[in-house]
Amino acid sequence: MHPEDPTRIPAVVERLRAAWEAQPSVPFAQLWAQLESVGVGFNATDAELVEACDELLRRHPYSFSPVLSEVPTVSSSDAPSASPAPRTVVVETADPGPVVTLSVEPGEPLGWAVVRGRRAGVQPVVWRFRAVRACRAGAPLVVEDAEGFVHRLGVVERLTAAGFSVAPRENAAALEGLRRAELGDRVFVVRFADDSWALVGHALWWFQVGRRAVDARRLKWVGFESGMPGAPLLVRTPGAGLEELPLVAEVFRAI
């Protein structure tokens, strides 16, 4: 890319457009601050700017359209991609829509979806999907589950590529011996053997389905003494207390 070649301009502008369209709710000034954080300064070359845009697209891809089984998905080709599609994305939808984590495993016909509300105390749901019908910035998120039902989950504000797997076989030991101080920004969802659920972040929410409503109980925790599938979730609470929750069936990672 020669610095004085005027034909370079459309390609550079196109890359900048792609990076911005992947985060349409972000003002341009904030987008530029993101570019500065990956090395774009006053003396940056056009090639360095393009590489920085590619880095933003690796972090926040424009779309997510994994191929699962033989079900076709709609590919979004109107904005270029900087790298191969990630295996997991965290999808932020416009408020008051949910935060949705979509994850696929190589060679498997079904992916995993974790749907979490934005408000505290809202029970998360986890299900398998067989197709992502639409998932791109600025458009509705449409996912077809394993039973063929189509879920419309709000308008996508931003996708964030993630390097983890949602699948329970990858997270079986995630809570065993975990201390809250070690959690970082991770969030886990637990399905118990009695079909109650827990959301584990910096607070722990335990959800039990009653006849008329879902009972949501908030627990403060400092660590887990046990949390493997088949064992109870033993929660160490502040003040050296210990609370026993039901037998763990599966552990999923949401963030």
CSV table of C-alpha atoms in Angstrom, one decimal:
chain,number,residue,atom,x,y,z
A,1,MET,CA,0.0,0.0,0.0
A,2,HIS,CA,1.9,3.0,-1.3
A,3,PRO,CA,1.3,6.1,0.9
A,4,GLU,CA,0.8,8.4,-2.1
A,5,ASP,CA,-1.4,6.1,-4.2
A,6,PRO,CA,-4.9,7.6,-4.2
A,7,THR,CA,-6.4,4.3,-5.1
A,8,ARG,CA,-5.7,3.1,-1.6
A,9,ILE,CA,-8.3,5.4,-0.1
A,10,PRO,CA,-11.5,3.3,-0.8
A,11,ALA,CA,-9.9,0.2,0.7
A,12,VAL,CA,-8.9,2.0,3.9
A,13,VAL,CA,-12.2,3.8,4.2
A,14,GLU,CA,-14.0,0.4,3.6
A,15,ARG,CA,-12.1,-1.2,6.4
A,16,LEU,CA,-12.8,1.6,8.8
A,17,ARG,CA,-16.5,1.4,7.8
A,18,ALA,CA,-16.6,-2.3,8.5
A,19,ALA,CA,-15.1,-1.9,12.0
A,20,TRP,CA,-17.6,0.8,12.8
A,21,GLU,CA,-20.6,-1.1,11.4
A,22,ALA,CA,-19.7,-4.0,13.7
A,23,GLN,CA,-20.4,-1.7,16.6
A,24,PRO,CA,-23.1,0.6,15.3
A,25,SER,CA,-24.1,1.9,18.8
A,26,VAL,CA,-20.5,3.2,19.5
A,27,PRO,CA,-19.9,6.9,18.6
A,28,PHE,CA,-17.0,7.4,16.2
A,29,ALA,CA,-14.9,9.1,18.9
A,30,GLN,CA,-15.1,6.0,21.0
A,31,LEU,CA,-14.3,3.8,18.0
A,32,TRP,CA,-11.2,6.0,17.4
A,33,ALA,CA,-10.2,5.6,21.0
A,34,GLN,CA,-10.4,1.8,20.5
A,35,LEU,CA,-8.1,2.1,17.5
A,36,GLU,CA,-5.7,4.2,19.6
A,37,SER,CA,-5.7,1.4,22.2
A,38,VAL,CA,-4.4,-1.0,19.5
A,39,GLY,CA,-1.6,1.3,18.3
A,40,VAL,CA,-3.1,3.9,16.0
A,41,GLY,CA,-1.5,7.3,16.6
A,42,PHE,CA,-0.9,10.5,14.8
A,43,ASN,CA,2.0,9.0,12.8
A,44,ALA,CA,0.3,5.7,12.0
A,45,THR,CA,0.4,4.6,8.3
A,46,ASP,CA,-2.7,3.6,6.4
A,47,ALA,CA,-1.5,0.0,6.5
A,48,GLU,CA,-1.3,0.2,10.3
A,49,LEU,CA,-4.8,1.7,10.4
A,50,VAL,CA,-6.1,-1.2,8.3
A,51,GLU,CA,-4.4,-3.7,10.6
A,52,ALA,CA,-5.9,-2.0,13.7
A,53,CYS,CA,-9.4,-2.2,12.1
A,54,ASP,CA,-8.8,-5.9,11.5
A,55,GLU,CA,-7.9,-6.3,15.1
A,56,LEU,CA,-11.2,-4.6,16.2
A,57,LEU,CA,-13.0,-6.9,13.8
A,58,ARG,CA,-11.4,-9.9,15.4
A,59,ARG,CA,-12.6,-8.8,18.8
A,60,HIS,CA,-16.0,-7.6,17.6
A,61,PRO,CA,-17.0,-9.4,14.4
A,62,TYR,CA,-19.7,-8.0,12.2
A,63,SER,CA,-21.6,-11.3,12.0
A,64,PHE,CA,-21.8,-14.9,13.2
A,65,SER,CA,-23.1,-17.6,10.9
A,66,PRO,CA,-21.7,-21.0,11.9
A,67,VAL,CA,-22.6,-24.0,9.7
A,68,LEU,CA,-24.2,-26.7,11.8
A,69,SER,CA,-25.3,-30.1,10.4
A,70,GLU,CA,-26.8,-29.5,6.9
A,71,VAL,CA,-29.0,-26.5,7.8
A,72,PRO,CA,-28.0,-23.5,5.7
A,73,THR,CA,-27.4,-20.2,7.3
A,74,VAL,CA,-27.6,-16.7,5.8
A,75,SER,CA,-24.1,-15.4,5.3
A,76,SER,CA,-23.5,-11.6,5.8
A,77,SER,CA,-21.1,-10.8,3.0
A,78,ASP,CA,-21.7,-7.0,2.8
A,79,ALA,CA,-19.1,-6.4,5.5
A,80,PRO,CA,-15.7,-8.0,5.3
A,81,SER,CA,-14.3,-10.3,8.0
A,82,ALA,CA,-10.8,-10.0,9.4
A,83,SER,CA,-10.4,-13.6,10.4
A,84,PRO,CA,-12.2,-17.0,10.5
A,85,ALA,CA,-15.4,-17.1,12.5
A,86,PRO,CA,-15.0,-17.6,16.2
A,87,ARG,CA,-16.4,-20.7,17.9
A,88,THR,CA,-18.2,-18.6,20.6
A,89,VAL,CA,-19.6,-15.1,20.5
A,90,VAL,CA,-21.3,-13.0,23.2
A,91,VAL,CA,-24.2,-11.1,21.6
A,92,GLU,CA,-25.3,-7.9,23.3
A,93,THR,CA,-28.8,-6.9,22.2
A,94,ALA,CA,-30.5,-3.5,22.5
A,95,ASP,CA,-31.9,-2.8,26.0
A,96,PRO,CA,-34.1,-4.4,27.3
A,97,GLY,CA,-33.1,-7.4,25.3
A,98,PRO,CA,-31.0,-10.3,26.7
A,99,VAL,CA,-27.3,-11.0,26.4
A,100,VAL,CA,-26.9,-14.2,24.4
A,101,THR,CA,-23.9,-16.5,24.2
A,102,LEU,CA,-23.7,-18.7,21.1
A,103,SER,CA,-21.1,-21.5,21.0
A,104,VAL,CA,-20.4,-24.3,18.5
A,105,GLU,CA,-18.1,-27.3,18.8
A,106,PRO,CA,-16.2,-28.7,15.8
A,107,GLY,CA,-18.0,-31.6,14.2
A,108,GLU,CA,-21.1,-31.3,16.3
A,109,PRO,CA,-24.6,-30.8,14.7
A,110,LEU,CA,-25.9,-28.6,17.5
A,111,GLY,CA,-24.6,-25.5,19.2
A,112,TRP,CA,-25.2,-24.1,22.6
A,113,ALA,CA,-27.2,-21.0,23.5
A,114,VAL,CA,-27.2,-19.3,26.9
A,115,VAL,CA,-29.7,-16.5,27.3
A,116,ARG,CA,-29.4,-14.1,30.2
A,117,GLY,CA,-31.5,-11.1,31.2
A,118,ARG,CA,-29.9,-7.8,31.9
A,119,ARG,CA,-31.7,-7.4,35.3
A,120,ALA,CA,-30.4,-9.1,38.4
A,121,GLY,CA,-32.5,-12.1,39.6
A,122,VAL,CA,-33.7,-13.2,36.1
A,123,GLN,CA,-33.3,-16.9,35.5
A,124,PRO,CA,-31.0,-17.8,32.6
A,125,VAL,CA,-32.0,-20.4,30.0
A,126,VAL,CA,-29.7,-22.8,28.1
A,127,TRP,CA,-30.7,-24.7,25.0
A,128,ARG,CA,-29.3,-26.3,21.9
A,129,PHE,CA,-29.6,-24.7,18.5
A,130,ARG,CA,-29.2,-26.1,15.0
A,131,ALA,CA,-29.0,-22.9,13.0
A,132,VAL,CA,-28.2,-19.2,13.4
A,133,ARG,CA,-30.7,-17.6,11.0
A,134,ALA,CA,-29.5,-14.1,11.5
A,135,CYS,CA,-26.8,-12.6,13.7
A,136,ARG,CA,-25.2,-9.4,12.6
A,137,ALA,CA,-24.7,-5.9,14.1
A,138,GLY,CA,-27.8,-3.7,13.8
A,139,ALA,CA,-30.1,-6.5,12.8
A,140,PRO,CA,-32.4,-8.9,14.7
A,141,LEU,CA,-30.9,-12.0,16.3
A,142,VAL,CA,-32.8,-15.0,15.0
A,143,VAL,CA,-31.8,-18.6,16.2
A,144,GLU,CA,-33.5,-21.9,15.4
A,145,ASP,CA,-33.4,-24.3,18.3
A,146,ALA,CA,-32.9,-28.1,18.1
A,147,GLU,CA,-36.7,-28.7,18.0
A,148,GLY,CA,-37.1,-26.3,15.0
A,149,PHE,CA,-38.6,-23.4,16.9
A,150,VAL,CA,-37.3,-20.0,15.9
A,151,HIS,CA,-36.3,-17.5,18.6
A,152,ARG,CA,-36.2,-13.8,17.9
A,153,LEU,CA,-34.0,-12.4,20.6
A,154,GLY,CA,-33.8,-8.6,20.0
A,155,VAL,CA,-31.6,-6.3,17.8
A,156,VAL,CA,-27.9,-7.0,17.9
A,157,GLU,CA,-25.8,-4.1,19.2
A,158,ARG,CA,-22.4,-5.8,19.3
A,159,LEU,CA,-20.8,-9.2,19.1
A,160,THR,CA,-17.7,-10.1,21.1
A,161,ALA,CA,-15.6,-13.0,20.1
A,162,ALA,CA,-14.7,-15.3,23.0
A,163,GLY,CA,-12.1,-18.0,23.4
A,164,PHE,CA,-14.1,-20.3,25.7
A,165,SER,CA,-16.7,-23.1,25.2
A,166,VAL,CA,-20.2,-23.1,26.6
A,167,ALA,CA,-20.4,-26.9,26.5
A,168,PRO,CA,-20.7,-28.7,29.9
A,169,ARG,CA,-18.0,-31.2,29.2
A,170,GLU,CA,-15.5,-28.4,28.9
A,171,ASN,CA,-16.7,-26.8,32.2
A,172,ALA,CA,-17.3,-29.8,34.5
A,173,ALA,CA,-14.5,-28.8,36.9
A,174,ALA,CA,-14.9,-25.0,36.6
A,175,LEU,CA,-16.5,-24.5,40.0
A,176,GLU,CA,-14.5,-27.1,42.0
A,177,GLY,CA,-12.5,-25.2,44.5
A,178,LEU,CA,-13.1,-21.9,42.8
A,179,ARG,CA,-12.7,-18.7,44.9
A,180,ARG,CA,-14.7,-15.6,44.2
A,181,ALA,CA,-11.5,-13.6,44.1
A,182,GLU,CA,-10.3,-15.8,41.1
A,183,LEU,CA,-13.6,-15.4,39.1
A,184,GLY,CA,-12.6,-12.4,37.1
A,185,ASP,CA,-15.3,-11.5,34.6
A,186,ARG,CA,-16.5,-15.1,34.1
A,187,VAL,CA,-20.1,-16.1,34.5
A,188,PHE,CA,-21.3,-19.7,34.9
A,189,VAL,CA,-24.8,-21.3,34.7
A,190,VAL,CA,-25.5,-24.4,36.7
A,191,ARG,CA,-28.2,-26.9,36.1
A,192,PHE,CA,-29.0,-29.0,39.2
A,193,ALA,CA,-30.3,-32.6,39.3
A,194,ASP,CA,-33.6,-31.3,40.7
A,195,ASP,CA,-34.0,-29.0,37.7
A,196,SER,CA,-33.3,-25.9,39.6
A,197,TRP,CA,-30.7,-23.5,38.2
A,198,ALA,CA,-28.0,-21.2,39.4
A,199,LEU,CA,-26.3,-18.1,37.9
A,200,VAL,CA,-22.7,-17.7,39.2
A,201,GLY,CA,-21.1,-14.4,38.9
A,202,HIS,CA,-19.9,-12.0,41.6
A,203,ALA,CA,-23.3,-12.8,43.2
A,204,LEU,CA,-24.8,-16.3,43.1
A,205,TRP,CA,-28.5,-16.6,42.2
A,206,TRP,CA,-30.4,-19.8,42.8
A,207,PHE,CA,-33.6,-20.3,40.9
A,208,GLN,CA,-36.3,-22.8,41.9
A,209,VAL,CA,-39.4,-23.2,39.8
A,210,GLY,CA,-42.6,-23.2,41.8
A,211,ARG,CA,-46.2,-23.8,40.8
A,212,ARG,CA,-46.9,-20.2,40.1
A,213,ALA,CA,-43.5,-18.4,39.9
A,214,VAL,CA,-39.8,-18.8,39.9
A,215,ASP,CA,-38.2,-18.3,43.3
A,216,ALA,CA,-35.0,-16.4,43.0
A,217,ARG,CA,-32.6,-16.4,46.0
A,218,ARG,CA,-29.4,-14.4,46.1
A,219,LEU,CA,-26.4,-15.8,48.0
A,220,LYS,CA,-23.2,-14.1,48.9
A,221,TRP,CA,-20.2,-16.4,48.4
A,222,VAL,CA,-16.5,-16.5,48.8
A,223,GLY,CA,-15.8,-19.9,47.3
A,224,PHE,CA,-17.0,-23.4,46.4
A,225,GLU,CA,-15.8,-26.4,48.4
A,226,SER,CA,-17.3,-28.8,45.7
A,227,GLY,CA,-19.1,-28.3,42.4
A,228,MET,CA,-18.4,-31.3,40.2
A,229,PRO,CA,-21.3,-33.0,38.4
A,230,GLY,CA,-22.8,-35.6,40.7
A,231,ALA,CA,-21.8,-33.7,43.9
A,232,PRO,CA,-23.7,-31.0,45.7
A,233,LEU,CA,-22.6,-27.4,45.2
A,234,LEU,CA,-21.1,-26.5,48.5
A,235,VAL,CA,-21.0,-22.8,48.8
A,236,ARG,CA,-18.6,-21.1,51.3
A,237,THR,CA,-20.3,-17.9,52.5
A,238,PRO,CA,-18.8,-14.9,54.3
A,239,GLY,CA,-18.1,-15.6,57.9
A,240,ALA,CA,-17.0,-19.2,57.3
A,241,GLY,CA,-20.5,-20.4,56.7
A,242,LEU,CA,-21.3,-23.3,54.4
A,243,GLU,CA,-24.5,-23.7,52.3
A,244,GLU,CA,-25.3,-26.9,50.4
A,245,LEU,CA,-27.2,-26.6,47.1
A,246,PRO,CA,-28.5,-29.6,45.2
A,247,LEU,CA,-26.5,-32.1,43.2
A,248,VAL,CA,-24.8,-30.5,40.2
A,249,ALA,CA,-25.9,-31.9,36.8
A,250,GLU,CA,-24.2,-29.6,34.3
A,251,VAL,CA,-22.0,-26.5,34.4
A,252,PHE,CA,-22.1,-24.1,31.4
A,253,ARG,CA,-19.9,-21.0,30.8
A,254,ALA,CA,-21.8,-17.9,29.8
A,255,ILE,CA,-19.0,-15.3,29.7
